[in-house]
């Protein structure tokens, strides 16, 4: 498990909260009802919890 630069494509996010529930230190649900990273770096394994593929990491 490693911290990397994590991005969320909010045009894909459906606000299901899976990423927030699994990695509450890395993601939050914003005012828009969609997920956003809390910090620049997040857990790279979060990519696999998103059902719509909205989370990506920069290598
Ligand atoms: S898991 Fe994916 S769809 Fe669900 S809130 Fe997080 S980024 Fe959005």
PDB file of C-alpha atoms and ligand atoms in Angstrom:
ATOM      1  CA  UNK A   1       0.000   0.000   0.000  1.00  0.00           C
ATOM      2  CA  UNK A   2       1.402   3.308  -1.012  1.00  0.00           C
ATOM      3  CA  UNK A   3       0.345   6.909  -1.172  1.00  0.00           C
ATOM      4  CA  UNK A   4       0.295   8.426  -4.617  1.00  0.00           C
ATOM      5  CA  UNK A   5      -1.216  11.412  -6.343  1.00  0.00           C
ATOM      6  CA  UNK A   6      -4.891  10.496  -6.585  1.00  0.00           C
ATOM      7  CA  UNK A   7      -7.460  12.101  -8.847  1.00  0.00           C
ATOM      8  CA  UNK A   8     -11.224  11.796  -8.976  1.00  0.00           C
ATOM      9  CA  UNK A   9     -13.066  12.380 -12.219  1.00  0.00           C
ATOM     10  CA  UNK A  10     -16.232  14.035 -10.924  1.00  0.00           C
ATOM     11  CA  UNK A  11     -17.928  13.606 -14.288  1.00  0.00           C
ATOM     12  CA  UNK A  12     -17.900   9.873 -13.525  1.00  0.00           C
ATOM     13  CA  UNK A  13     -18.399   9.881  -9.728  1.00  0.00           C
ATOM     14  CA  UNK A  14     -21.901   8.906  -8.582  1.00  0.00           C
ATOM     15  CA  UNK A  15     -21.342   9.836  -4.926  1.00  0.00           C
ATOM     16  CA  UNK A  16     -21.752   6.287  -3.660  1.00  0.00           C
ATOM     17  CA  UNK A  17     -19.301   6.898  -0.809  1.00  0.00           C
ATOM     18  CA  UNK A  18     -17.348   3.658  -1.203  1.00  0.00           C
ATOM     19  CA  UNK A  19     -14.016   5.467  -1.352  1.00  0.00           C
ATOM     20  CA  UNK A  20     -14.858   7.589   1.693  1.00  0.00           C
ATOM     21  CA  UNK A  21     -16.034   4.574   3.668  1.00  0.00           C
ATOM     22  CA  UNK A  22     -12.906   2.585   2.898  1.00  0.00           C
ATOM     23  CA  UNK A  23     -10.355   5.398   3.005  1.00  0.00           C
ATOM     24  CA  UNK A  24     -11.821   8.160   5.207  1.00  0.00           C
ATOM     25  CA  UNK A  25      -8.395   9.742   5.648  1.00  0.00           C
ATOM     26  CA  UNK A  26      -8.028  10.222   1.906  1.00  0.00           C
ATOM     27  CA  UNK A  27     -11.471  11.169   0.553  1.00  0.00           C
ATOM     28  CA  UNK A  28     -14.547  13.139   1.542  1.00  0.00           C
ATOM     29  CA  UNK A  29     -17.924  13.886   0.009  1.00  0.00           C
ATOM     30  CA  UNK A  30     -17.926  17.536  -0.983  1.00  0.00           C
ATOM     31  CA  UNK A  31     -20.753  20.057  -1.092  1.00  0.00           C
ATOM     32  CA  UNK A  32     -21.561  18.846  -4.589  1.00  0.00           C
ATOM     33  CA  UNK A  33     -22.354  15.387  -3.234  1.00  0.00           C
ATOM     34  CA  UNK A  34     -19.391  13.967  -5.112  1.00  0.00           C
ATOM     35  CA  UNK A  35     -16.116  12.624  -3.765  1.00  0.00           C
ATOM     36  CA  UNK A  36     -12.966  14.676  -3.605  1.00  0.00           C
ATOM     37  CA  UNK A  37      -9.458  13.960  -2.327  1.00  0.00           C
ATOM     38  CA  UNK A  38      -8.650  15.414   1.091  1.00  0.00           C
ATOM     39  CA  UNK A  39      -4.952  15.714   0.376  1.00  0.00           C
ATOM     40  CA  UNK A  40      -2.840  15.609  -2.717  1.00  0.00           C
ATOM     41  CA  UNK A  41      -1.655  12.102  -1.922  1.00  0.00           C
ATOM     42  CA  UNK A  42      -4.031   9.203  -1.327  1.00  0.00           C
ATOM     43  CA  UNK A  43      -4.029   5.446  -1.068  1.00  0.00           C
ATOM     44  CA  UNK A  44      -3.437   3.993  -4.510  1.00  0.00           C
ATOM     45  CA  UNK A  45      -5.562   0.918  -3.744  1.00  0.00           C
ATOM     46  CA  UNK A  46      -8.600   3.204  -3.645  1.00  0.00           C
ATOM     47  CA  UNK A  47      -8.745   2.821  -7.416  1.00  0.00           C
ATOM     48  CA  UNK A  48     -10.192  -0.657  -6.952  1.00  0.00           C
ATOM     49  CA  UNK A  49     -13.066   0.382  -4.636  1.00  0.00           C
ATOM     50  CA  UNK A  50     -14.744   2.757  -7.088  1.00  0.00           C
ATOM     51  CA  UNK A  51     -17.524   0.983  -9.023  1.00  0.00           C
ATOM     52  CA  UNK A  52     -17.462   3.455 -11.899  1.00  0.00           C
ATOM     53  CA  UNK A  53     -13.708   3.882 -12.363  1.00  0.00           C
ATOM     54  CA  UNK A  54     -13.656   7.518 -11.309  1.00  0.00           C
ATOM     55  CA  UNK A  55     -10.476   7.213  -9.228  1.00  0.00           C
ATOM     56  CA  UNK A  56      -7.082   7.161 -10.870  1.00  0.00           C
ATOM     57  CA  UNK A  57      -3.504   7.573  -9.717  1.00  0.00           C
ATOM     58  CA  UNK A  58      -0.606   9.278 -11.367  1.00  0.00           C
ATOM     59  CA  UNK A  59       2.488   7.087 -11.464  1.00  0.00           C
TER      60      UNK A  59
HETATM   61  S1  LIG B   1     -16.158   5.257  -4.928  1.00  0.00           S
HETATM   62 FE1  LIG B   1     -16.114   6.323  -6.934  1.00  0.00          FE
HETATM   63  S2  LIG B   1     -18.270   6.791  -7.397  1.00  0.00           S
HETATM   64 FE2  LIG B   1     -18.155   6.267  -5.227  1.00  0.00          FE
HETATM   65  S3  LIG B   1     -17.945   8.285  -4.192  1.00  0.00           S
HETATM   66 FE3  LIG B   1     -15.854   7.454  -4.516  1.00  0.00          FE
HETATM   67  S4  LIG B   1     -15.185   8.321  -6.500  1.00  0.00           S
HETATM   68 FE4  LIG B   1     -17.410   8.572  -6.379  1.00  0.00          FE
END
